[in-house]
Coordinates of C-alpha atoms in Angstrom, one line a residue:
Chain A
M215 CA 0.0 0.0 0.0
K216 CA 2.7 2.4 1.1
A217 CA 5.1 1.3 -1.6
D218 CA 2.4 1.7 -4.2
K219 CA 2.0 5.3 -3.2
I220 CA 5.7 6.0 -3.3
I221 CA 6.1 4.5 -6.7
K222 CA 3.1 6.5 -7.9
Y223 CA 4.6 9.7 -6.6
L224 CA 8.0 8.9 -8.1
L225 CA 6.4 8.3 -11.5
Q226 CA 4.4 11.5 -11.2
I227 CA 7.5 13.5 -10.4
T228 CA 9.4 11.8 -13.2
G229 CA 6.5 12.9 -15.5
L230 CA 6.8 16.5 -14.3
I231 CA 10.6 16.4 -14.7
L232 CA 10.2 15.2 -18.3
I233 CA 7.7 17.9 -19.2
N234 CA 10.0 20.4 -17.6
K235 CA 12.9 19.1 -19.7
A236 CA 10.7 19.2 -22.8
G237 CA 9.9 22.9 -22.0
F238 CA 13.6 23.7 -21.8
Y239 CA 14.4 21.7 -24.9
I240 CA 11.8 23.7 -26.9
V241 CA 13.1 27.0 -25.6
E242 CA 16.6 26.1 -26.7
L243 CA 15.5 24.7 -30.0
F244 CA 13.7 27.9 -31.0
E245 CA 16.0 30.2 -29.0
L246 CA 13.1 31.7 -27.1
R247 CA 13.6 34.2 -24.4
I248 CA 11.1 32.7 -21.9
P249 CA 11.9 30.3 -19.1
G250 CA 11.7 26.6 -20.0
N251 CA 9.9 25.7 -16.9
V252 CA 7.1 28.2 -17.7
L253 CA 6.8 26.7 -21.1
G254 CA 6.6 23.3 -19.4
M255 CA 3.7 24.6 -17.3
I256 CA 1.9 25.8 -20.3
L257 CA 2.6 22.5 -22.0
L258 CA 1.1 20.5 -19.1
F259 CA -1.9 22.8 -19.0
V260 CA -2.5 22.3 -22.8
L261 CA -2.1 18.5 -22.4
L262 CA -4.6 18.5 -19.6
W263 CA -7.0 20.7 -21.5
T264 CA -6.9 18.6 -24.6
R265 CA -7.2 15.5 -22.5
V266 CA -4.1 14.0 -23.8
V267 CA -3.1 13.4 -20.2
R268 CA -5.3 13.0 -17.2
L269 CA -5.3 15.0 -14.0
E270 CA -4.8 11.8 -11.9
W271 CA -1.5 11.1 -13.6
F272 CA 0.1 14.1 -12.0
E273 CA -2.3 15.1 -9.1
G274 CA -0.5 13.8 -6.0
A275 CA 3.0 14.9 -6.7
A276 CA 1.9 18.2 -8.2
D277 CA -0.1 19.1 -5.2
F278 CA 2.8 18.2 -3.0
L279 CA 5.2 20.4 -4.9
V280 CA 2.8 23.3 -5.1
R281 CA 2.1 23.1 -1.4
H282 CA 5.7 23.2 -0.5
L283 CA 6.7 25.7 -3.2
S284 CA 7.9 28.2 -0.6
F285 CA 10.3 25.5 0.6
F286 CA 12.4 26.3 -2.5
F287 CA 13.0 29.7 -1.2
V288 CA 15.3 28.5 1.5
P289 CA 18.4 27.6 -0.4
I290 CA 18.3 30.8 -2.4
S291 CA 17.4 33.0 0.4
V292 CA 20.2 31.5 2.5
G293 CA 22.4 33.4 0.0
L294 CA 21.1 36.5 1.7
M295 CA 23.9 36.1 4.1
T296 CA 26.2 37.1 1.3
L297 CA 24.2 40.4 0.9
G298 CA 24.9 41.8 4.3
G299 CA 26.6 44.9 2.9
L300 CA 23.8 45.8 0.5
I301 CA 21.2 45.5 3.2
A302 CA 23.2 47.7 5.6
E303 CA 23.5 50.3 2.8
N304 CA 20.1 50.3 1.1
G305 CA 18.0 48.3 3.5
I306 CA 15.5 51.0 4.4
Q307 CA 15.1 52.3 0.9
L308 CA 14.5 48.7 -0.4
A309 CA 12.0 48.1 2.4
V310 CA 10.0 51.2 1.4
I311 CA 10.0 50.2 -2.2
L312 CA 8.8 46.7 -1.5
V313 CA 6.1 47.8 0.9
L314 CA 4.8 50.6 -1.4
S315 CA 4.9 48.6 -4.6
A316 CA 3.2 45.6 -3.0
I317 CA 0.4 47.9 -1.8
I318 CA 0.0 49.6 -5.1
G319 CA 0.0 46.3 -7.0
M320 CA -2.7 44.8 -4.8
V321 CA -4.8 47.9 -4.9
F322 CA -4.7 47.9 -8.7
A323 CA -5.2 44.2 -9.1
G324 CA -8.0 43.9 -6.6
G325 CA -9.6 47.3 -7.5
T326 CA -9.7 46.5 -11.3
S327 CA -11.0 43.0 -10.8
H328 CA -13.6 44.1 -8.2
M329 CA -15.0 46.8 -10.5
L330 CA -15.3 44.4 -13.4
V331 CA -16.8 41.6 -11.2
K332 CA -19.4 44.0 -9.9
R333 CA -20.2 45.2 -13.4
K334 CA -20.5 41.7 -14.7
E335 CA -22.7 40.7 -11.8
G336 CA -24.8 43.8 -12.3
K337 CA -25.5 42.8 -15.9
E338 CA -26.3 39.2 -14.9
T339 CA -28.9 39.9 -12.2
G340 CA -31.7 37.4 -12.7
N341 CA -29.2 34.9 -14.1
S342 CA -28.2 32.9 -11.1
A343 CA -26.5 30.2 -13.2
H344 CA -23.0 31.3 -12.3
D345 CA -23.3 31.2 -8.5
L346 CA -19.9 30.0 -7.3
Chain B
M7 CA 26.1 19.2 4.6
L8 CA 23.1 17.0 3.8
A9 CA 22.4 16.6 7.5
Y10 CA 21.7 20.3 7.8
L11 CA 19.4 20.1 4.9
F12 CA 17.2 17.6 6.6
A13 CA 17.4 19.2 10.0
R14 CA 16.2 22.4 8.5
R15 CA 13.6 20.7 6.4
A16 CA 12.0 19.3 9.6
A17 CA 12.3 22.6 11.4
G18 CA 10.7 24.4 8.5
K19 CA 7.7 22.2 8.3
Y20 CA 6.5 21.9 11.9
P21 CA 6.1 25.4 13.2
S22 CA 4.3 26.5 10.0
P23 CA 1.2 28.1 11.5
L24 CA 3.2 30.5 13.6
T25 CA 5.4 32.4 11.2
S26 CA 6.2 31.8 7.6
P27 CA 8.1 28.5 7.7
V28 CA 10.3 29.8 4.9
F29 CA 11.5 32.7 6.9
L30 CA 12.1 30.6 9.9
S31 CA 14.1 27.9 8.1
T32 CA 16.2 30.5 6.3
V33 CA 17.1 32.1 9.6
I34 CA 17.9 28.7 11.0
V35 CA 20.2 27.7 8.2
I36 CA 22.0 31.1 8.2
A37 CA 22.4 30.8 12.0
V38 CA 23.8 27.3 11.7
L39 CA 26.2 28.2 8.9
L40 CA 27.4 31.3 10.8
F41 CA 27.7 29.6 14.1
L42 CA 29.8 26.7 12.7
N43 CA 31.7 29.2 10.5
I44 CA 30.8 27.4 7.3
P45 CA 31.2 29.7 4.3
Y46 CA 28.2 30.0 1.9
K47 CA 30.3 28.4 -0.8
K48 CA 30.2 25.1 1.0
Y49 CA 26.5 25.2 1.3
E50 CA 26.0 25.7 -2.4
P51 CA 26.1 22.0 -3.5
A52 CA 23.2 21.3 -1.2
S53 CA 21.2 24.1 -2.5
E54 CA 21.8 22.9 -6.1
I55 CA 20.0 19.7 -5.4
M56 CA 17.0 21.5 -4.2
T57 CA 17.2 24.0 -7.1
Y58 CA 16.9 21.0 -9.4
F59 CA 13.2 20.6 -8.4
L60 CA 12.3 24.2 -9.2
G61 CA 11.5 23.1 -12.8
P62 CA 9.1 20.3 -12.0
A63 CA 7.5 22.4 -9.2
T64 CA 6.7 25.1 -11.8
V65 CA 5.3 22.6 -14.2
A66 CA 3.1 21.4 -11.3
L67 CA 1.5 24.8 -11.1
A68 CA -0.5 23.8 -14.2
V69 CA -2.6 21.5 -12.0
P70 CA -4.3 24.1 -9.8
L71 CA -4.6 26.3 -12.9
Y72 CA -6.4 23.5 -14.7
R73 CA -8.7 22.8 -11.8
Q74 CA -9.8 26.4 -11.7
R75 CA -10.3 26.7 -15.4
K76 CA -14.1 27.1 -15.0
I77 CA -13.9 30.0 -12.6
I78 CA -11.1 31.6 -14.7
S79 CA -13.1 31.4 -17.9
A80 CA -16.3 32.6 -16.2
Y81 CA -14.4 35.6 -14.8
A82 CA -11.9 35.9 -17.7
V83 CA -12.3 39.7 -18.1
P84 CA -11.9 40.7 -14.5
A85 CA -9.1 38.2 -14.1
L86 CA -7.1 39.3 -17.1
F87 CA -7.4 43.1 -16.5
G88 CA -6.9 42.6 -12.7
L89 CA -3.7 40.6 -13.3
I90 CA -2.3 43.1 -15.9
A91 CA -3.2 46.1 -13.7
G92 CA -1.5 44.5 -10.7
I93 CA 1.6 43.3 -12.5
V94 CA 2.2 46.5 -14.4
S95 CA 1.5 48.9 -11.4
T96 CA 3.7 47.0 -9.0
I97 CA 6.6 46.8 -11.4
I98 CA 6.4 50.4 -12.5
S99 CA 6.0 51.7 -9.0
A100 CA 8.9 49.7 -7.6
V101 CA 11.3 50.5 -10.5
F102 CA 10.2 54.2 -10.4
I103 CA 10.9 54.7 -6.7
A104 CA 14.2 52.8 -7.0
Y105 CA 15.1 55.0 -9.9
L106 CA 14.3 58.2 -7.9
L107 CA 16.4 56.9 -5.0
N108 CA 19.3 56.4 -7.4
L109 CA 19.6 52.7 -6.8
S110 CA 21.8 50.6 -9.0
D111 CA 20.6 49.1 -12.3
L112 CA 21.1 45.6 -10.9
I113 CA 18.6 46.4 -8.1
L114 CA 16.2 48.0 -10.6
V115 CA 16.2 44.9 -12.8
S116 CA 15.9 42.6 -9.8
L117 CA 12.9 44.5 -8.6
T118 CA 10.9 43.8 -11.8
I119 CA 10.3 40.1 -10.9
K120 CA 9.7 40.4 -7.2
S121 CA 6.0 39.4 -7.5
I122 CA 6.4 36.1 -9.3
T123 CA 6.8 32.7 -7.7
I124 CA 10.3 31.8 -6.9
P125 CA 11.0 28.9 -9.3
V126 CA 9.9 31.1 -12.2
A127 CA 11.6 34.2 -10.8
S128 CA 15.0 32.6 -10.6
E129 CA 14.7 31.4 -14.2
V130 CA 13.6 34.9 -15.5
A131 CA 16.4 36.4 -13.4
R132 CA 18.9 34.4 -15.4
I133 CA 17.3 35.5 -18.7
I134 CA 17.1 39.3 -17.9
G135 CA 20.4 39.3 -16.0
A136 CA 19.1 40.0 -12.5
D137 CA 20.9 38.9 -9.3
S138 CA 19.3 35.6 -8.3
I139 CA 19.9 36.1 -4.6
L140 CA 18.6 39.6 -4.6
V141 CA 15.5 38.5 -6.5
A142 CA 14.9 35.7 -4.0
A143 CA 15.1 38.1 -1.1
F144 CA 12.7 40.5 -2.9
V145 CA 10.3 37.7 -3.8
M146 CA 10.2 36.4 -0.2
I147 CA 9.7 39.8 1.4
T148 CA 7.0 40.7 -1.1
G149 CA 5.2 37.5 -0.5
M150 CA 5.3 37.9 3.3
L151 CA 4.2 41.6 3.0
G152 CA 1.4 40.7 0.7
A153 CA 0.2 37.9 3.0
M154 CA 0.3 40.3 6.0
I155 CA -1.1 43.5 4.5
G156 CA -3.3 41.9 1.7
P157 CA -6.5 40.9 3.6
F158 CA -6.4 44.2 5.6
L159 CA -6.0 46.2 2.5
M160 CA -8.9 44.5 0.8
N161 CA -11.1 45.2 3.8
T162 CA -10.2 48.9 3.8
M163 CA -10.9 49.1 0.1
K164 CA -14.2 47.3 0.6
I165 CA -13.3 44.7 -1.9
D166 CA -15.6 42.0 -0.7
D167 CA -15.9 39.5 -3.5
P168 CA -13.7 36.5 -2.9
F169 CA -12.6 36.4 -6.5
S170 CA -11.0 39.8 -6.5
R171 CA -9.5 39.3 -3.0
G172 CA -7.8 36.1 -4.1
L173 CA -6.7 37.6 -7.4
A174 CA -5.0 40.6 -5.8
I175 CA -3.2 38.6 -3.2
G176 CA -2.1 35.8 -5.6
T177 CA -0.9 38.3 -8.3
I178 CA 1.4 40.2 -5.9
A179 CA 2.2 37.8 -3.1
H180 CA 2.4 34.5 -5.1
G181 CA 2.7 31.3 -3.0
I182 CA 3.1 32.9 0.4
G183 CA 0.0 35.0 -0.2
T184 CA -1.9 32.0 -1.6
A185 CA -1.4 30.2 1.7
E186 CA -2.9 33.2 3.5
A187 CA -5.7 33.5 1.0
A188 CA -6.6 29.9 1.4
R189 CA -7.0 30.4 5.1
E190 CA -9.6 33.0 4.3
G191 CA -11.7 30.7 2.1
E192 CA -11.5 28.0 -0.5
L193 CA -12.3 30.2 -3.4
Q194 CA -9.8 32.8 -2.4
G195 CA -7.1 30.2 -2.1
A196 CA -8.0 28.6 -5.5
V197 CA -8.1 32.0 -7.3
S198 CA -4.9 33.1 -5.6
G199 CA -3.1 30.0 -6.7
A200 CA -4.3 30.4 -10.3
A201 CA -3.4 34.1 -10.2
M202 CA 0.1 33.2 -9.1
G203 CA 0.5 30.8 -12.1
M204 CA -1.0 33.3 -14.5
A205 CA 1.1 36.2 -13.2
A206 CA 4.2 34.0 -13.6
I207 CA 3.3 33.2 -17.2
I208 CA 2.4 36.8 -18.2
T209 CA 5.5 38.3 -16.5
S210 CA 7.9 35.8 -17.9
L211 CA 6.5 36.0 -21.4
F212 CA 6.6 39.8 -21.7
L213 CA 9.3 41.1 -19.4
P214 CA 12.3 39.7 -21.3
I215 CA 10.9 41.3 -24.4
I216 CA 9.9 44.7 -22.9
L217 CA 12.9 45.2 -20.6
P218 CA 15.6 45.7 -23.2
V219 CA 13.7 48.7 -24.5
F220 CA 14.2 50.6 -21.2
L221 CA 17.8 49.6 -20.5

């Protein structure tokens, strides 16, 4: 039972690795200036959409990786220790930039979407078909 | 070296509800490395093993995106314009303030990808010539900020539909924000996760083309 699950996960991860490799291969082949892994993501999405592959083939491992996505920050952010000088020099300025731009981005994204959602729902009053 | 890797992994997973586990485990590793006087260079091989999984992890993002395809297509217009408004405004405001403050070009470039999920950000960083460590720091801080300020900000702005709330937080605060949005509600979490994937796609498709025009 347990071994089954592990093998399934390993196969799923292998599948994801292969699609990732395919993405990088295509990028290299056509000399595109986009990340291979993003192309891999689009590739998997298209394959799912067109039902060439089924969701169950990837589900378990994919959910695991997505849930622990932030885990991948760790090795890179440990590199922060090499940035001590920069933080001492520009730390406050950088903090201001990051806070302000995050607020601005969320206000614009949320505001725009909210406006359009309300307009859409205004138009569709009486049509309860799209209740989520 | 590998022993630290696992010790930290365990440490990172258990106290998750308290603070961001990423932040905590980063602090732990840095502390251990400093305490034992291990230079960063020696830690690098271990980090390369984990970096290897960045690719498959990105590909995996297609799964939540696919699951939410119905909501996304039902709300395609608000989603698309919301995403673009968020991405463009956050990049422009960050770069503009940095420019006014006379920060270096390397910082400016690295700021452009602070709102996309780390596996994609580190790939785009390579393409546009940003500093990968700087980018990781910006991405992590932005994610934590978004997760902390996001829900409060949405309340003050009276944005009450779960779709827009999830979209705003996912667009700016990627994975860390998505974890927070999911705590608010299932729909918010789902939309946030999808928005994170879409923001990564949109940014990585257009930024490498647009950026050279300005530099």
